[in-house]
Amino acid sequence: MTDSDIRKKAEKRVASKNQDVTIRPFSERRLEELIHDLQTHQIELEMQNEELRRAQLELIEIQENYDLLYNSAPVGYFTLDTKGMIIQVNTTASKMLGKMHLEKIPFFIFVIPEDRGKFRDYFSQLLKTGLKEACDMRLKGMGGELSVWLDGIAIKDSKGKIARVQLIVSNRTAIKLAEKSARSFQIKYRALYEDSADGILLFDNAGIILDCNKASLDLFGYPLEEIRGRRLADLVHPEDRKQVSQELLGLLRGHLSRLNCRMRKRDGTYRAVEVTGRHIEENLNQTLYRDITERLLADERLRKNEELYRQMFHGSQAAKLLIDPESSDIIDANEAAVKFYGYELDRLKKMKISDINELSPSEITAEMEKARSETQNFFRFKHRLASGEIRDVEVYSSTLEVRGRSLLASIIHDVTDRLRAETNLMRSNQDLEQFAYVTSHDLQEPLRTITTALQMFERKHKGQFDQISDELIQFAVDAARKMKALIQDLLAYSRLNTRGHPFERVDLKEVVNRSTDNLRSLIEEKGTLVTVDEMPTVWGDPSQLVQLFQNLIGNAVKFGPEVSPEVHVSVESNGNEWVFSIRDNGVGIQEAHFDRIFVIFQQLDKKNPFEGTGIGLAIVKKIVERHHGRIWVESEIGIGSTFIFTLPTGTES
C-alpha cells in the first residue's frame, strides 16, 4: 500500500468522525497549541516511517541472504504439497535433476520405478506421523541414476494441520566420489609422506614432535616411539636454537619458513640440514629436512680446490692462460703471462687466443678441440708479444671444469732460446758425425794396407826371429785388427742418423729371429738358452732394430755364466708405449756404472775374452732415441742384468 492510499483512507475516517461534531471557534493561544501538537505528531510519523523503511530494507537483505544460502546449499531442497506435487526447489535441486522448472510436477516421477513403492510408504509415513523421517532412495538425475539420502519433515499450518512437506536431498553418489577422492588423496599423501627422500616432522605449536616419516628416522637415527613426544628444540644444535625459535614463531603466524641449521642425531653427531616449514592447521605444523652435509662438504672442497687453483695458477712462475675453447676468449692470465706477453691483465682478458697465436683461427679451433677431447695435450706454437716479437712456445693444455664451464688451462713455456741452442747443437753434431764418418772412412784404406802388410810379414817371417819378436808382430797384427773393428763401429755409429732408412711397419718377431740367427754360432758356443715372448709390430727402421736386438742379446750371451746361461726377451704394453726387456743371469753390473755403459768407447771389463770397441751400447742408445724411446739398465751383482727400452705404440704419424 502506497503513502497516497494511506492518506485517502485517513481523510475518509476524519470526515466520517467530523459529521456529528460541532466546530467551535478556538482562541488564538489554543490554536497555537494545536498547531504545535500537529507539527510534533508529523515529525513523529516521519520518524516512524523512516524506521519502517529501514526495517523493510533489512528484511529484503535477510531475504536475499536466505535466498543465496538456500540456492547455494550443497543439498537439494524440495517443498512438496500433501499430494507430493513440487511447490518449490532450490538451484541445487534443479541441477541435481537436470530441470530448471520443477513446480507442479509430482516428485515421485523422478524416483526410479523400483523405488517408487518405497517412496510412497515413506511419504505416507511423513504425513501420518508429522515427524522427521529419513531413508535412502534412487532418483533419475541429469547424469543418470543418483543414489540419494532423503531427510523429510512435515510442516503444519497455523491451525496445526500438515500443509506441506520439506525434503532435503543429499547426493550420496557425489559424497561417495568425494570420499573416494579423499581416500585416494590420503593414500597418495601417505605414500609421499612415507616414501619422501626428505625427512618430514609433524609437531604441535609447543614444538612437541607428533609424527615423522621413515626418512626422518634414518636421518636422526631414532626409532619412531622414541622420537615422538620429544621437543623439536632438543634436536637442534645449541648455537642454532635461537635462530630456529625465531623461525618457528614466524611459522605459527602463517609464514613459510626456510633456513639451514645443524641437527643432532641419536649418536650425538650433527648433520647440516636444509629446513622448510609451514603451518598446516590449528596446532599442527610440518617441517621438511634435507641432509646437505655432503653438499656443504663438497662446497668446502670446491672452495679449497678453487683457492688451491688460484694459488697454483696465479702463484706459478710459469706463464699460464685460462681459455674458453668455445669462444677462444682468454678468461684469465697469471702474472707470469702478463710479464711474458707484455699486456696488462685487463687487456689480456679482453683478447682472444688468436690475437697472440700465429695460426689461423680455424687451425687454432682444431688444436683446441684436440686439447678439449684430450687426444693431445702438448703443442708447439709461435706466439706474438705486445712488442711484435714472435717467440717459439711449448704449450701444455688440459681441461678444467669451472662452475659448469669446460675451460682449457694452458702452461706456456718460451723455448725460443732452447730451440736456437738445439739447432746449433744439431748442426755441431752433424758436423761431428760427418767428421767421424770421413775420418773413419779415410782411415780404413791406410789401415787396411798396414794390416795386410803386417799379416804378410807375419806369415813370411814367423819363427825366423826370437819369441819376443814374434809376440811383437802378433801384438801389432791384433792392434791393427782391433783398430779396424773400432773404425768400422765408429763409421756405423756416425751413419745412424745420416744413413738411416725411412720408418715402416716392422714385425719384431722377424727382427728378433734375424738377430738370433746372426748370433747362432755364439749362442751355441756358450750353450745359452734364449727364450722370446710374442713380439708386437712397430714403426721403425728394420735394419737398425735388428742391430738393436742383436747387440743387446749378444751382450747378454757374452757375459752369461759358465753354467746354465739363460737370456729372456719379453715385452709388455704401458699406455702409449711398448716396454721391452732383455734379461740374463750373468755376473751383473754395479749401479755406479749404469749410466757409464751407454757412453761411447766405455768398456767395464777390458780383460773379458770377448773383445769389444766400447761402442755397442752407445749405438743401442742412439737407435732407441732415434725411435723416440728410452733405455736403461737394472742389475744385481751375481743375479744378472736386465736391459729395458721403450718404443712408441703409435702409427707412422
XYZ file of C-alpha atoms in Angstrom:
653
model
C 0.000 0.000 0.000
C 1.431 3.398 -1.048
C 1.575 6.595 1.030
C -1.216 8.181 -1.076
C -3.546 5.227 -0.396
C -2.949 5.542 3.341
C -3.662 9.314 3.197
C -7.007 8.848 1.380
C -8.194 6.325 3.981
C -7.190 8.663 6.784
C -9.093 11.604 5.210
C -12.267 9.494 4.881
C -12.057 8.463 8.524
C -11.597 12.039 9.634
C -14.578 13.176 7.509
C -16.870 10.498 8.989
C -15.889 11.497 12.518
C -16.466 15.193 11.877
C -20.054 14.802 10.570
C -21.578 14.943 14.030
C -19.071 17.325 15.532
C -19.857 20.981 16.045
C -16.779 23.072 15.428
C -16.369 25.787 17.932
C -14.064 28.691 17.491
C -10.577 28.412 19.154
C -8.729 31.067 20.963
C -5.511 32.227 19.439
C -3.467 30.531 22.152
C -5.371 27.295 21.783
C -4.825 27.403 18.066
C -1.065 27.756 18.520
C -1.021 24.745 20.856
C -2.921 22.660 18.327
C -0.557 23.679 15.534
C 2.428 22.752 17.736
C 0.878 19.376 18.535
C 0.238 18.725 14.873
C 3.817 19.594 13.924
C 5.188 17.319 16.644
C 2.919 14.492 15.552
C 4.013 14.972 11.961
C 7.678 14.627 12.951
C 6.911 11.505 14.946
C 5.147 9.996 11.948
C 8.106 10.795 9.715
C 10.499 9.118 12.190
C 8.242 6.088 12.350
C 8.139 5.942 8.569
C 11.976 6.088 8.454
C 12.228 3.204 10.933
C 9.704 1.272 8.890
C 11.683 1.792 5.660
C 14.902 0.695 7.407
C 13.173 -2.438 8.697
C 11.894 -3.167 5.190
C 15.440 -2.872 3.759
C 16.797 -5.189 6.442
C 14.029 -7.632 5.701
C 14.900 -7.514 1.978
C 18.592 -8.082 2.782
C 17.726 -11.027 5.038
C 15.516 -12.435 2.322
C 18.313 -12.088 -0.250
C 20.811 -13.729 2.086
C 18.355 -16.507 2.752
C 17.818 -16.999 -0.986
C 21.585 -17.048 -1.516
C 22.111 -19.649 1.191
C 19.066 -21.585 0.055
C 20.172 -21.759 -3.576
C 23.871 -22.268 -2.908
C 23.377 -25.060 -0.388
C 25.212 -28.309 -1.309
C 21.954 -30.287 -0.856
C 18.706 -30.129 -2.783
C 15.662 -28.565 -1.088
C 12.239 -29.775 -2.302
C 8.960 -28.358 -0.896
C 6.004 -30.672 -1.670
C 2.296 -30.335 -1.019
C 0.422 -33.123 0.715
C -0.205 -34.796 -2.636
C 3.544 -34.978 -3.447
C 3.498 -32.168 -6.010
C 6.612 -29.998 -6.094
C 5.910 -26.447 -4.891
C 9.405 -25.009 -4.658
C 13.023 -26.130 -5.162
C 16.462 -24.554 -4.789
C 19.098 -24.278 -7.503
C 20.968 -27.388 -6.299
C 17.773 -29.443 -6.617
C 17.249 -28.220 -10.194
C 20.836 -29.103 -11.150
C 20.525 -32.466 -9.449
C 17.529 -33.465 -11.574
C 18.628 -31.575 -14.679
C 15.471 -29.391 -14.939
C 15.106 -25.665 -14.262
C 11.345 -25.567 -13.667
C 10.093 -28.338 -11.397
C 6.999 -26.676 -9.899
C 3.678 -28.573 -10.187
C 5.477 -31.815 -11.140
C 4.968 -34.947 -8.980
C 8.200 -35.732 -7.153
C 7.714 -39.476 -7.481
C 8.292 -39.397 -11.292
C 11.950 -38.662 -10.532
C 12.128 -41.774 -8.361
C 13.279 -44.828 -10.312
C 10.406 -47.333 -10.779
C 11.931 -49.928 -8.428
C 11.932 -47.417 -5.514
C 8.530 -45.720 -6.069
C 6.674 -48.042 -3.720
C 9.274 -47.333 -1.108
C 8.829 -43.575 -1.645
C 5.022 -43.785 -1.301
C 5.387 -45.574 2.042
C 7.970 -43.035 3.165
C 5.782 -40.057 2.136
C 2.658 -41.548 3.742
C 4.586 -42.065 6.997
C 5.657 -38.415 6.948
C 2.049 -37.231 6.535
C 0.789 -39.650 9.145
C 3.228 -39.005 11.969
C 4.323 -35.474 11.158
C 7.745 -36.453 12.499
C 11.122 -36.196 10.805
C 11.869 -39.269 8.698
C 14.941 -40.320 6.692
C 15.655 -43.007 4.101
C 17.874 -43.784 1.109
C 16.422 -43.546 -2.392
C 17.433 -43.652 -6.030
C 16.482 -40.828 -8.391
C 16.751 -40.215 -12.103
C 19.192 -37.326 -12.308
C 20.818 -35.306 -15.032
C 23.783 -37.654 -15.361
C 21.886 -40.863 -14.840
C 20.866 -42.701 -11.686
C 21.577 -40.920 -8.411
C 21.897 -42.553 -5.032
C 20.466 -40.030 -2.530
C 19.578 -39.669 1.118
C 16.172 -38.135 1.948
C 15.631 -36.151 5.133
C 11.938 -35.166 5.304
C 9.821 -33.208 7.753
C 6.107 -32.361 7.744
C 5.292 -28.637 8.174
C 1.988 -27.614 9.800
C -0.092 -24.504 9.190
C -1.419 -22.092 11.848
C -4.251 -24.458 12.654
C -1.902 -27.386 13.331
C -2.762 -29.189 10.140
C 0.022 -30.631 7.895
C 0.200 -28.275 4.930
C 3.405 -29.286 3.148
C 6.499 -31.499 3.325
C 10.139 -30.330 3.195
C 12.621 -32.795 1.656
C 16.363 -32.375 1.986
C 18.087 -34.499 -0.679
C 21.806 -35.341 -0.294
C 23.624 -36.743 -3.345
C 25.230 -39.909 -1.984
C 26.904 -40.577 -5.351
C 28.775 -37.289 -5.127
C 29.541 -37.965 -1.466
C 30.921 -41.394 -2.349
C 33.047 -39.875 -5.105
C 34.274 -37.203 -2.704
C 35.031 -39.844 -0.080
C 36.853 -41.959 -2.673
C 38.801 -38.906 -3.811
C 39.621 -38.080 -0.196
C 40.775 -41.650 0.451
C 42.856 -41.586 -2.741
C 44.354 -38.260 -1.723
C 45.091 -39.610 1.731
C 46.785 -42.699 0.255
C 48.842 -40.567 -2.117
C 49.747 -38.151 0.656
C 50.731 -41.030 2.912
C 52.823 -42.558 0.130
C 54.521 -39.223 -0.483
C 54.941 -38.772 3.244
C 56.454 -42.206 3.820
C 58.419 -42.526 0.571
C 59.789 -38.983 0.543
C 63.575 -38.794 0.355
C 63.350 -35.750 2.617
C 62.698 -36.083 6.324
C 59.244 -34.854 7.432
C 58.345 -33.975 11.029
C 54.888 -33.057 12.328
C 54.773 -31.097 15.586
C 52.326 -29.019 17.625
C 52.505 -25.347 18.469
C 54.519 -26.127 21.599
C 57.237 -27.742 19.453
C 56.431 -31.339 20.532
C 57.037 -33.911 17.781
C 53.832 -35.783 16.888
C 54.927 -37.928 13.961
C 57.652 -38.336 11.338
C 58.375 -40.368 8.218
C 60.994 -43.063 7.597
C 63.482 -40.600 6.066
C 63.446 -38.633 9.346
C 64.103 -41.783 11.351
C 67.015 -42.628 9.054
C 68.326 -39.074 9.244
C 68.201 -38.717 13.029
C 68.739 -42.375 13.929
C 65.785 -42.640 16.358
C 63.061 -45.303 16.439
C 59.562 -43.841 15.979
C 58.396 -44.463 19.530
C 61.465 -42.672 20.900
C 61.272 -39.554 18.745
C 57.551 -38.981 19.344
C 56.959 -36.635 22.237
C 60.438 -35.105 22.114
C 60.922 -31.366 21.904
C 61.989 -30.286 18.439
C 64.495 -27.902 20.040
C 66.320 -30.898 21.588
C 67.404 -31.967 18.100
C 68.805 -28.560 17.187
C 72.445 -27.593 17.770
C 72.640 -25.232 20.795
C 74.198 -22.481 18.680
C 71.324 -22.665 16.167
C 68.385 -22.808 18.604
C 67.783 -19.054 18.780
C 67.508 -18.778 15.009
C 65.246 -21.849 14.799
C 62.981 -20.491 17.576
C 62.539 -17.209 15.704
C 61.646 -19.079 12.518
C 59.104 -21.210 14.412
C 57.383 -18.091 15.734
C 57.034 -16.855 12.176
C 55.782 -20.296 11.178
C 52.960 -20.146 13.733
C 51.921 -16.785 12.254
C 51.496 -18.471 8.884
C 54.824 -17.506 7.313
C 56.719 -20.057 5.225
C 59.983 -20.788 6.980
C 63.240 -21.774 5.284
C 66.703 -21.995 6.868
C 69.850 -24.060 7.265
C 70.871 -25.410 10.660
C 72.612 -28.323 12.395
C 70.513 -31.173 13.773
C 71.619 -33.692 16.365
C 71.490 -37.425 15.658
C 70.814 -40.058 18.278
C 74.535 -40.952 18.390
C 75.422 -37.366 19.300
C 76.826 -36.336 15.914
C 75.394 -33.427 13.949
C 74.269 -33.145 10.357
C 73.780 -29.956 8.363
C 70.193 -29.795 7.082
C 68.069 -27.513 4.945
C 64.744 -26.947 6.713
C 61.457 -25.845 5.150
C 58.484 -25.407 7.467
C 54.829 -24.439 7.184
C 51.761 -24.174 9.393
C 49.159 -26.752 8.335
C 46.205 -26.140 10.655
C 45.424 -25.307 14.246
C 48.104 -26.819 16.491
C 49.717 -28.741 13.619
C 52.928 -27.792 11.788
C 55.231 -29.516 9.358
C 58.951 -29.263 8.610
C 60.903 -30.887 5.775
C 64.561 -31.760 6.338
C 67.102 -32.298 3.592
C 70.562 -33.506 4.609
C 73.038 -31.089 2.997
C 76.129 -32.203 4.915
C 77.760 -33.801 1.874
C 76.793 -30.844 -0.287
C 78.383 -28.412 2.177
C 81.467 -30.603 2.372
C 81.583 -30.685 -1.430
C 81.182 -26.896 -1.499
C 84.009 -26.586 1.002
C 86.181 -28.924 -1.059
C 85.319 -26.897 -4.146
C 86.213 -23.681 -2.307
C 89.531 -25.161 -1.206
C 90.190 -26.502 -4.708
C 89.421 -23.101 -6.183
C 91.720 -21.499 -3.642
C 94.394 -24.076 -4.463
C 93.823 -23.427 -8.149
C 94.206 -19.689 -7.595
C 97.444 -20.269 -5.699
C 98.777 -22.665 -8.348
C 97.556 -20.522 -11.236
C 98.445 -17.037 -10.059
C 101.394 -18.045 -7.885
C 103.180 -20.033 -10.609
C 106.405 -18.739 -12.163
C 105.356 -20.302 -15.486
C 103.085 -18.318 -17.814
C 99.516 -19.656 -17.619
C 96.350 -18.858 -19.550
C 92.754 -19.948 -18.963
C 90.958 -20.209 -22.318
C 87.337 -20.811 -23.306
C 87.544 -23.289 -26.244
C 84.040 -22.351 -27.401
C 84.772 -18.654 -27.961
C 88.616 -18.659 -27.926
C 88.387 -15.951 -25.243
C 91.237 -15.595 -22.742
C 89.367 -15.885 -19.435
C 92.291 -15.333 -17.103
C 96.081 -14.989 -17.046
C 98.625 -15.093 -14.260
C 101.324 -12.526 -13.524
C 103.981 -14.539 -15.372
C 101.819 -14.491 -18.538
C 101.272 -10.730 -18.183
C 105.041 -10.252 -17.929
C 105.799 -12.602 -20.847
C 103.261 -11.207 -23.321
C 103.729 -7.588 -22.266
C 99.991 -6.790 -21.967
C 98.121 -5.518 -18.916
C 95.897 -8.170 -17.306
C 92.667 -6.338 -18.184
C 93.777 -6.104 -21.798
C 94.730 -9.796 -21.959
C 91.330 -10.847 -20.546
C 89.609 -8.983 -23.397
C 91.682 -10.734 -26.084
C 91.222 -13.993 -27.948
C 93.929 -16.615 -28.244
C 94.014 -15.895 -31.990
C 95.306 -12.396 -31.121
C 98.615 -13.910 -29.967
C 98.808 -17.254 -31.830
C 100.241 -17.097 -35.359
C 97.987 -19.918 -36.614
C 94.761 -19.124 -38.438
C 91.517 -19.122 -36.356
C 90.378 -22.391 -37.954
C 93.712 -24.061 -37.152
C 93.536 -22.784 -33.568
C 89.994 -24.171 -33.202
C 91.176 -27.579 -34.464
C 94.088 -27.620 -31.991
C 91.849 -26.613 -29.081
C 89.453 -29.401 -29.980
C 92.331 -31.881 -29.648
C 93.081 -30.488 -26.195
C 89.415 -30.497 -25.155
C 88.929 -34.097 -26.285
C 92.236 -34.972 -24.560
C 93.599 -36.638 -27.701
C 96.604 -34.329 -27.473
C 97.871 -32.056 -24.698
C 101.319 -30.948 -25.933
C 101.607 -28.339 -28.687
C 104.242 -26.143 -30.303
C 103.171 -22.684 -31.484
C 104.541 -19.299 -32.380
C 103.130 -16.545 -30.143
C 103.227 -12.819 -30.803
C 104.148 -10.500 -27.916
C 102.866 -6.967 -27.364
C 106.185 -5.709 -28.772
C 105.523 -7.558 -32.031
C 108.282 -10.113 -31.416
C 107.445 -13.708 -32.358
C 108.501 -16.342 -29.820
C 108.513 -20.145 -30.072
C 106.461 -21.688 -27.247
C 105.568 -25.145 -25.996
C 102.038 -25.346 -24.618
C 100.685 -27.991 -22.249
C 96.856 -27.839 -22.157
C 94.374 -29.744 -20.030
C 90.635 -29.417 -19.470
C 89.364 -27.767 -16.316
C 85.732 -27.636 -15.105
C 84.949 -24.243 -13.567
C 81.346 -23.785 -12.386
C 79.916 -25.934 -15.149
C 82.159 -24.491 -17.886
C 84.789 -26.622 -19.612
C 87.918 -24.471 -19.982
C 91.483 -25.104 -21.112
C 94.263 -24.487 -18.600
C 97.421 -23.872 -20.618
C 101.020 -23.646 -19.412
C 103.231 -21.706 -21.821
C 107.000 -22.253 -21.941
C 109.169 -19.935 -24.016
C 111.533 -22.297 -25.862
C 112.910 -19.807 -28.397
C 116.425 -19.776 -26.904
C 116.393 -23.529 -26.348
C 115.394 -24.232 -29.954
C 118.151 -21.952 -31.188
C 120.636 -23.802 -28.972
C 119.279 -27.155 -30.149
C 119.601 -26.050 -33.759
C 123.202 -25.020 -33.169
C 123.879 -28.270 -31.286
C 122.285 -30.301 -34.056
C 124.445 -28.516 -36.602
C 127.525 -29.209 -34.475
C 126.539 -32.871 -34.068
C 126.034 -33.190 -37.805
C 129.453 -31.678 -38.372
C 130.981 -34.086 -35.847
C 129.166 -37.044 -37.377
C 130.365 -36.006 -40.801
C 133.896 -35.605 -39.451
C 133.771 -39.030 -37.769
C 132.405 -40.600 -40.954
C 135.009 -39.001 -43.190
C 137.806 -39.695 -40.727
C 136.872 -43.339 -40.199
C 136.292 -43.827 -43.920
C 139.611 -42.241 -44.866
C 141.484 -44.204 -42.178
C 140.260 -47.548 -43.457
C 142.445 -47.588 -46.564
C 145.845 -46.948 -44.880
C 144.774 -49.234 -42.018
C 143.927 -51.963 -44.496
C 147.415 -51.558 -46.024
C 149.071 -51.712 -42.608
C 147.052 -54.774 -41.586
C 147.770 -56.583 -44.856
C 151.480 -55.781 -44.659
C 151.714 -56.985 -41.054
C 149.843 -60.205 -41.863
C 152.108 -60.890 -44.860
C 155.199 -60.121 -42.775
C 153.911 -62.473 -40.028
C 153.287 -65.336 -42.454
C 156.676 -64.904 -44.171
C 158.927 -64.374 -41.197
C 157.121 -66.109 -38.317
C 159.590 -68.364 -36.486
C 162.653 -66.693 -38.040
C 163.094 -64.351 -35.120
C 163.167 -64.921 -31.399
C 159.980 -65.369 -29.335
C 159.808 -61.736 -28.262
C 159.930 -60.577 -31.881
C 157.112 -62.984 -32.823
C 154.990 -61.635 -29.923
C 155.620 -58.059 -31.010
C 154.492 -58.886 -34.517
C 151.354 -60.595 -33.066
C 150.605 -57.518 -30.918
C 150.878 -55.294 -33.972
C 148.519 -57.534 -36.018
C 145.967 -57.715 -33.160
C 146.117 -53.940 -32.634
C 145.537 -53.324 -36.336
C 142.607 -55.773 -36.342
C 141.092 -54.051 -33.258
C 141.598 -50.649 -34.792
C 139.811 -51.833 -37.927
C 136.820 -53.010 -35.795
C 136.877 -49.708 -33.910
C 136.822 -47.672 -37.112
C 134.014 -49.831 -38.558
C 131.906 -49.355 -35.364
C 132.638 -45.634 -35.383
C 131.554 -45.477 -39.010
C 128.336 -47.376 -38.135
C 127.714 -45.032 -35.212
C 128.090 -41.938 -37.389
C 125.738 -43.388 -40.001
C 122.824 -43.998 -37.558
C 121.171 -40.617 -38.237
C 122.529 -39.772 -41.674
C 122.186 -43.185 -43.331
C 119.081 -44.498 -41.546
C 116.164 -45.919 -43.557
C 112.628 -44.405 -43.506
C 110.318 -45.850 -40.852
C 107.892 -48.597 -41.828
C 105.778 -51.247 -40.136
C 108.205 -53.810 -38.675
C 107.306 -57.224 -37.265
C 109.617 -57.547 -34.275
C 109.198 -61.330 -34.253
C 111.124 -61.441 -37.545
C 113.607 -58.864 -36.223
C 114.429 -60.972 -33.132
C 114.663 -64.145 -35.249
C 117.201 -62.457 -37.597
C 119.155 -61.208 -34.592
C 119.409 -64.658 -33.005
C 120.271 -66.237 -36.385
C 123.177 -63.790 -36.699
C 124.284 -64.819 -33.196
C 123.747 -68.556 -33.755
C 127.412 -69.614 -33.519
C 127.976 -67.541 -30.347
C 124.785 -68.876 -28.732
C 125.739 -72.475 -29.487
C 129.315 -71.895 -28.339
C 128.106 -70.599 -24.979
C 125.238 -73.092 -24.733
C 122.809 -70.312 -23.921
C 119.051 -70.886 -23.728
C 117.361 -67.898 -25.457
C 113.580 -67.546 -24.986
C 111.375 -64.890 -26.609
C 107.801 -63.730 -25.817
C 105.273 -62.893 -28.512
C 106.534 -59.704 -30.176
C 104.389 -56.792 -31.476
C 104.556 -54.814 -34.708
C 106.001 -51.284 -34.506
C 107.041 -48.418 -36.765
C 110.804 -48.173 -37.254
C 113.956 -48.771 -39.272
C 114.177 -52.582 -39.795
C 117.960 -52.779 -40.106
C 118.558 -50.604 -37.019
C 116.042 -52.610 -34.972
C 117.910 -55.828 -35.930
C 121.137 -54.172 -34.799
C 119.442 -53.050 -31.535
C 118.254 -56.536 -30.550
C 121.420 -58.214 -31.848
C 123.684 -56.004 -29.713
C 121.622 -56.454 -26.546
C 121.078 -60.219 -26.939
C 124.734 -60.630 -27.970
C 125.953 -58.835 -24.814
C 123.645 -60.953 -22.656
C 125.061 -64.145 -24.205
C 128.702 -62.981 -23.989
C 128.559 -62.081 -20.311
C 126.425 -65.004 -19.187
C 127.527 -67.564 -16.569
C 129.523 -70.644 -17.441
C 126.747 -72.946 -16.178
C 123.149 -72.823 -17.490
C 123.248 -69.404 -19.166
C 119.790 -68.021 -19.984
C 118.529 -64.981 -21.875
C 114.846 -63.987 -21.980
C 113.319 -61.348 -24.285
C 109.924 -60.018 -23.111
C 107.540 -57.133 -23.835
C 104.505 -55.519 -22.214
C 102.210 -52.645 -23.090
C 102.292 -49.494 -20.951
C 99.870 -46.843 -22.223
C 101.202 -45.392 -25.462
C 104.476 -47.351 -25.477
C 105.871 -50.879 -25.568
C 108.368 -51.814 -22.831
C 110.970 -54.407 -23.921
C 113.276 -56.313 -21.547
C 116.361 -58.444 -22.304
C 117.179 -60.317 -19.095
C 120.232 -62.520 -18.426
C 121.518 -64.441 -15.404
C 125.101 -63.253 -15.771
C 127.570 -61.536 -13.438
C 125.632 -58.278 -13.169
C 126.688 -54.627 -13.268
C 127.412 -52.289 -10.382
C 124.870 -49.463 -10.033
C 127.645 -46.848 -10.281
C 128.224 -47.894 -13.905
C 124.545 -47.832 -15.042
C 124.932 -44.554 -16.979
C 128.580 -45.009 -17.981
C 127.972 -48.152 -20.042
C 125.951 -46.178 -22.637
C 128.797 -43.698 -23.261
C 130.864 -44.261 -26.408
C 134.218 -46.088 -26.034
C 133.408 -47.213 -22.465
C 134.263 -50.820 -21.509
C 133.787 -52.091 -17.948
C 135.857 -55.296 -18.321
C 138.793 -54.959 -20.722
C 140.074 -58.439 -19.769
C 136.939 -60.190 -20.998
C 137.703 -62.829 -23.681
C 135.102 -61.206 -25.932
C 136.923 -58.079 -27.010
C 134.829 -55.089 -27.978
C 135.217 -51.474 -29.009
C 133.010 -49.889 -26.315
C 130.600 -48.513 -28.951
C 127.937 -51.263 -28.964
C 125.702 -49.870 -26.174
C 126.240 -46.307 -27.415
C 124.856 -47.481 -30.786
C 121.953 -49.169 -28.991
C 121.136 -45.945 -27.118
C 121.254 -43.862 -30.290
C 118.954 -46.291 -32.150
C 116.394 -46.213 -29.296
C 116.481 -42.414 -29.201
C 116.041 -42.190 -32.982
C 112.891 -44.287 -32.474
C 111.637 -41.857 -29.760
C 112.217 -44.304 -26.917
C 114.202 -44.550 -23.689
C 116.707 -47.136 -22.440
C 118.066 -48.022 -19.014
C 119.502 -50.986 -17.116
C 118.543 -52.768 -13.905
C 121.083 -55.160 -12.435
C 122.173 -57.003 -9.315
C 125.667 -58.429 -8.860
C 125.643 -62.234 -9.092
C 121.984 -62.327 -10.177
C 122.044 -60.838 -13.650
C 121.123 -57.747 -15.654
C 118.014 -56.560 -17.457
C 118.283 -54.000 -20.255
C 114.956 -52.213 -20.700
C 113.937 -49.925 -23.544
C 110.697 -48.439 -24.876
C 109.254 -47.913 -28.350
C 106.059 -45.970 -29.148
C 102.899 -47.942 -29.899
C 101.630 -45.223 -32.268
C 101.454 -45.182 -36.060
C 103.863 -43.636 -38.535
C 102.453 -40.185 -37.817
